[in-house]
Amino acid sequence: MFKQKRPMKMIQSILFPLLLLSVTACGQQSATPANNQSPAPASNNAPAPAADKQLTIGISQFVEHPALDAAREGFIAELAKKGYEQDKQVKIDVKSAQGSMDTAISIAQKFEADKVDLVLAIATPSAQAAAQTSKEIPVLFTAVTDPVEAGLVKAMEKPEGNVTGTSDMNPVEEQLKLIKELKADAKSVGIIYSSGEVNSKVQVDAAKAVADKLGLTIQEAAITSATEVKQAAESMVGKVDAYYIPTDNLVVSSIAAVLGVAESQKLPVIAGEENSVKSGAIATYGIDYSKLGAQTADMAVKILKGEAKPGDMAVEVQADMKLVLNKKAAEKMGVTIPQAMLDRAGEVVE
């Protein structure tokens, strides 16, 4: 009997480990997807397909005014046309810094913590905050005059890094020429701008560079907050023959203050973009911010689809410029718009 039991124990000692191995294998099989296919190896940089999750885009807008609002709405509308509808294929988180750089930085930090799929930064300060905070998340900017000077990209043609977008660099010389057409004897132009905005200083420098050959001199008034705009405009009364408002976010957000002074003194106001003309300036020759936003959305779609990387995408500018005139504003400022200007205008606000 003893000799018969010994072989049985040997068999059990062999079978028991095999049984454990079988049970373990069954447990591993239960973790395999239902389609019996092994999980694909994880990719370090491949974005999740849109069908698997809702993408998130964070929009940081430095301040609210018609031009920047138009860029934002143009961006969102074009995304929808390309199959990225808000609250469907994509969640869009819009935040305004209300003109505060500290708030712009906080917004950028939140988007970084939320790990959004893409950031759209509208205006230079918001773009700088996003670029400094996010080094991996794709960052697109719009309404930035000089992205190289602002430290956002290495070069317009090849930005490098994770940042690119669209520039709203306006044709300053062509805009200043409008002053001479409206008021041939104009000699001095007042420019109010924010000392904290790089894009504004770029435009002031551009105006100085061409003013001499146009027979104009430039009077500057730098501000640090929107509350100083009216005082800056009043300080130029008696010294200037016209005002030029660049695409400065703080000044444009308070353009009514400049218009009030200009109308009382019968001084024409030329603006850097068309929404300011619709708000009450007389004229501009420039870009359409809604179209600029849409152009930026086209770049975003390429990034979201994995067809391009920000660092390899050249910064784009808008070639489609148009003359926009406001007849009612001209009357308030005691100016008659020449028929030749009206004839070539792309849009006339009555």
XYZ file of C-alpha atoms in Angstrom:
350
model
C 0.000 0.000 0.000
C 2.778 2.401 0.923
C 4.518 1.790 -2.385
C 1.241 2.361 -4.324
C 0.526 5.788 -2.645
C 3.978 7.213 -3.437
C 3.416 7.352 -7.230
C 0.048 9.105 -6.653
C 1.742 11.861 -4.629
C 4.254 12.310 -7.391
C 1.460 12.672 -9.956
C -0.290 15.259 -7.762
C 2.925 17.218 -7.353
C 3.162 17.421 -11.132
C -0.513 18.180 -11.848
C -1.006 20.867 -9.177
C 1.422 23.423 -10.708
C -0.125 22.750 -14.131
C -3.585 23.433 -12.691
C -2.396 26.736 -11.191
C -0.880 27.732 -14.526
C -4.186 26.986 -16.267
C -6.195 29.063 -13.763
C -3.757 31.976 -14.092
C -3.989 31.843 -17.877
C -7.792 31.959 -17.714
C -7.604 35.018 -15.458
C -5.352 36.758 -17.964
C -7.707 35.965 -20.826
C -10.607 37.619 -18.994
C -8.746 40.986 -19.220
C -8.505 40.734 -23.007
C -10.975 42.953 -24.946
C -14.235 41.301 -26.017
C -13.144 41.254 -29.657
C -10.315 38.874 -28.637
C -7.732 41.306 -30.024
C -4.725 42.215 -27.937
C -4.604 45.913 -26.883
C -2.524 48.050 -29.232
C 0.742 49.284 -27.719
C 0.421 52.799 -26.270
C 1.842 55.591 -28.381
C 3.681 58.373 -26.586
C 2.452 61.247 -28.734
C -0.486 59.948 -30.790
C -3.674 61.919 -30.033
C -6.772 59.927 -29.136
C -9.198 59.615 -32.066
C -12.088 62.082 -31.970
C -14.497 59.121 -31.832
C -12.981 57.904 -28.552
C -13.197 61.149 -26.594
C -14.431 64.706 -26.794
C -11.553 67.056 -27.518
C -11.085 70.177 -25.408
C -9.917 73.581 -26.650
C -9.131 76.358 -24.215
C -9.588 79.917 -25.501
C -7.851 82.705 -23.606
C -8.905 86.203 -24.726
C -6.998 89.093 -23.213
C -9.870 91.570 -23.214
C -13.322 91.832 -24.753
C -13.833 94.263 -27.632
C -15.382 93.859 -31.119
C -12.185 92.939 -32.995
C -11.082 90.202 -30.599
C -14.661 88.984 -30.194
C -14.896 88.662 -33.990
C -11.670 86.626 -34.092
C -13.017 84.278 -31.420
C -16.402 83.805 -33.102
C -14.762 83.338 -36.513
C -12.556 80.616 -35.020
C -15.465 78.745 -33.401
C -17.690 79.025 -36.492
C -14.992 77.699 -38.817
C -14.249 74.791 -36.470
C -17.918 73.805 -36.664
C -17.801 73.933 -40.478
C -14.833 71.569 -40.384
C -16.683 69.020 -38.197
C -15.659 70.210 -34.725
C -18.943 71.494 -33.302
C -19.032 73.024 -29.853
C -20.352 70.609 -27.173
C -20.346 67.753 -29.700
C -16.981 66.756 -31.110
C -15.223 69.432 -29.069
C -15.646 71.228 -25.768
C -14.589 74.879 -25.963
C -13.677 76.609 -22.711
C -13.658 80.402 -23.262
C -12.081 82.674 -20.661
C -11.323 86.410 -20.634
C -8.396 87.964 -18.780
C -10.275 91.289 -18.630
C -7.092 93.137 -19.559
C -5.012 91.659 -16.715
C -1.723 89.882 -17.417
C -1.918 88.120 -14.036
C -5.320 86.733 -14.992
C -4.007 85.680 -18.407
C -1.279 83.679 -16.646
C -3.828 82.062 -14.302
C -5.963 81.064 -17.300
C -2.923 79.542 -19.013
C -2.058 77.592 -15.872
C -5.599 76.228 -15.633
C -5.558 75.042 -19.238
C -2.211 73.372 -18.565
C -3.579 71.624 -15.454
C -6.701 70.539 -17.365
C -4.504 69.079 -20.111
C -6.592 70.593 -22.892
C -5.885 69.360 -26.415
C -5.187 72.829 -27.852
C -5.043 76.445 -26.676
C -6.150 79.453 -28.702
C -4.677 82.680 -27.310
C -6.280 85.867 -28.600
C -3.996 88.957 -28.439
C -0.318 89.216 -27.561
C -0.447 89.182 -23.721
C -2.611 86.049 -23.641
C -0.351 84.417 -26.221
C 2.746 85.211 -24.158
C 1.121 83.772 -21.020
C 0.136 80.572 -22.854
C 3.526 80.146 -24.517
C 5.379 80.588 -21.221
C 3.123 78.126 -19.398
C 2.539 75.306 -21.900
C 5.523 73.640 -23.521
C 3.779 70.496 -24.823
C 0.163 71.487 -25.529
C -0.234 73.040 -29.014
C -0.749 76.810 -28.717
C -2.265 78.854 -31.530
C -2.443 82.636 -31.370
C -4.391 85.217 -33.321
C -4.555 89.019 -33.265
C -0.810 89.195 -32.560
C 1.002 91.914 -34.494
C 4.629 90.781 -34.293
C 5.019 87.243 -32.863
C 8.807 87.304 -33.271
C 9.221 90.565 -31.336
C 6.796 89.224 -28.717
C 9.023 86.177 -28.208
C 6.375 83.699 -29.316
C 8.174 82.153 -32.300
C 11.726 81.883 -33.571
C 10.780 82.951 -37.087
C 7.607 83.604 -39.066
C 8.424 80.876 -41.619
C 9.407 78.179 -39.092
C 8.234 78.956 -35.551
C 9.729 75.839 -33.870
C 8.385 74.680 -30.508
C 4.661 74.275 -29.862
C 3.423 77.755 -30.832
C 2.186 79.287 -34.096
C -0.822 81.197 -35.397
C -1.980 84.245 -37.337
C -0.681 87.799 -37.273
C -2.845 90.914 -37.532
C 0.018 93.180 -38.580
C -1.777 96.077 -40.197
C -0.546 98.289 -43.066
C 0.357 101.297 -40.910
C 1.672 103.407 -43.796
C -1.489 102.889 -45.864
C -3.597 103.786 -42.852
C -1.697 107.005 -42.148
C -2.133 108.005 -45.798
C -5.879 108.061 -45.139
C -5.334 111.004 -42.772
C -3.822 113.083 -45.566
C -6.714 112.182 -47.859
C -9.268 113.270 -45.294
C -7.360 116.323 -44.086
C -4.715 117.427 -46.573
C -3.230 120.057 -44.243
C -2.737 117.624 -41.337
C 0.771 117.856 -39.889
C 0.648 116.010 -36.580
C -0.936 112.714 -35.556
C -1.596 111.583 -31.995
C -1.187 107.902 -31.126
C -2.435 106.507 -27.820
C -1.076 103.083 -26.921
C -0.483 100.729 -24.016
C 3.116 100.658 -22.790
C 2.602 97.047 -21.724
C 1.678 95.706 -25.164
C 4.550 94.780 -27.479
C 2.279 94.800 -30.531
C 1.333 98.421 -29.874
C 4.943 99.598 -29.618
C 5.662 97.838 -32.935
C 2.906 99.869 -34.594
C 4.091 103.145 -33.072
C 7.606 102.467 -34.360
C 6.194 101.644 -37.802
C 4.265 104.932 -37.800
C 7.402 106.886 -36.890
C 9.341 105.176 -39.667
C 6.957 106.359 -42.397
C 5.628 109.619 -40.923
C 8.410 111.815 -42.292
C 7.851 110.918 -45.924
C 4.115 111.515 -45.456
C 4.749 114.981 -44.066
C 3.551 114.017 -40.599
C 4.970 114.063 -37.088
C 3.912 111.591 -34.392
C 2.814 112.587 -30.900
C 2.763 109.664 -28.460
C 0.764 109.083 -25.296
C 1.494 105.835 -23.448
C -1.053 104.457 -20.975
C -0.992 101.636 -18.433
C -4.744 101.098 -18.009
C -7.978 101.712 -19.901
C -8.988 104.418 -17.406
C -6.175 106.640 -18.738
C -7.395 106.689 -22.343
C -9.603 109.778 -22.107
C -6.950 111.810 -20.285
C -4.370 110.801 -22.908
C -6.673 111.953 -25.726
C -7.364 115.262 -23.976
C -3.631 115.874 -23.415
C -3.135 116.014 -27.191
C -5.807 118.608 -27.939
C -4.203 121.614 -29.621
C -1.113 119.574 -30.498
C -2.457 117.148 -33.125
C -4.572 117.342 -36.282
C -5.851 113.752 -36.075
C -5.749 110.612 -33.968
C -4.510 107.188 -35.041
C -5.700 104.222 -32.958
C -3.520 101.119 -33.453
C -4.768 97.609 -32.725
C -4.103 98.174 -29.033
C -6.397 96.120 -26.813
C -6.718 98.560 -23.910
C -7.267 101.587 -26.147
C -9.715 99.847 -28.467
C -11.707 98.561 -25.482
C -12.138 102.233 -24.453
C -12.294 103.812 -27.907
C -15.486 105.678 -26.996
C -13.357 107.944 -24.785
C -11.150 108.933 -27.735
C -14.147 109.403 -30.031
C -15.810 111.734 -27.531
C -12.775 114.026 -27.453
C -12.294 113.834 -31.239
C -15.903 114.731 -31.977
C -15.855 117.707 -29.595
C -12.633 119.010 -31.180
C -13.507 118.077 -34.792
C -10.429 115.868 -35.157
C -10.591 112.817 -37.448
C -9.836 109.375 -36.026
C -8.212 106.682 -38.173
C -8.191 103.145 -36.785
C -6.060 100.048 -37.169
C -9.000 97.715 -37.843
C -12.564 97.788 -39.166
C -14.487 97.084 -35.948
C -13.183 100.367 -34.542
C -14.575 102.129 -37.626
C -17.946 100.503 -37.030
C -17.695 101.780 -33.448
C -17.175 105.376 -34.604
C -13.751 106.005 -36.156
C -13.806 107.427 -39.694
C -11.668 105.004 -41.674
C -9.267 102.111 -41.838
C -7.531 100.016 -44.408
C -7.061 96.639 -42.882
C -8.040 93.082 -42.082
C -11.257 91.291 -41.185
C -10.855 89.745 -37.719
C -13.634 87.235 -38.265
C -11.770 85.913 -41.306
C -8.518 85.936 -39.337
C -10.145 83.757 -36.663
C -11.432 81.378 -39.338
C -7.941 81.203 -40.855
C -6.587 80.240 -37.428
C -9.241 77.521 -37.110
C -8.027 75.951 -40.355
C -4.583 75.669 -38.750
C -6.133 74.172 -35.599
C -7.905 71.438 -37.567
C -4.618 70.324 -39.132
C -3.066 70.075 -35.670
C -6.033 68.231 -34.129
C -6.024 65.716 -36.978
C -2.307 65.117 -36.547
C -1.564 66.404 -40.038
C 0.847 69.106 -38.861
C 2.826 70.283 -35.853
C 2.834 73.934 -34.694
C 6.607 74.260 -34.925
C 6.538 73.424 -38.633
C 3.585 75.684 -39.531
C 4.496 79.166 -40.732
C 2.766 82.093 -39.048
C 0.036 83.239 -41.427
C -1.115 86.756 -42.296
C -4.260 87.902 -44.038
C -3.790 89.153 -47.569
C -7.383 90.306 -47.988
C -7.367 93.989 -46.968
C -10.190 96.445 -47.522
C -10.992 100.125 -47.060
C -13.797 100.691 -44.550
C -15.398 104.139 -44.098
C -17.935 105.551 -41.641
C -19.883 108.500 -43.089
C -21.739 109.302 -39.877
C -18.478 109.426 -37.912
C -17.012 111.794 -40.503
C -19.952 114.172 -40.068
C -19.516 114.165 -36.272
C -15.840 115.056 -36.679
C -16.465 117.749 -39.256
C -14.820 115.863 -42.119
C -16.074 115.317 -45.665
C -15.014 112.013 -47.156
C -13.754 112.551 -50.749
C -15.749 110.770 -53.433
C -12.613 109.011 -54.634
C -12.325 107.284 -51.245
C -15.994 106.322 -51.249
C -15.656 104.854 -54.741
C -12.868 102.473 -53.788
C -14.212 101.526 -50.345
C -14.913 97.869 -49.650
C -17.519 98.852 -47.071
C -19.219 102.111 -46.115
C -20.976 102.451 -42.765
C -23.857 104.915 -43.185
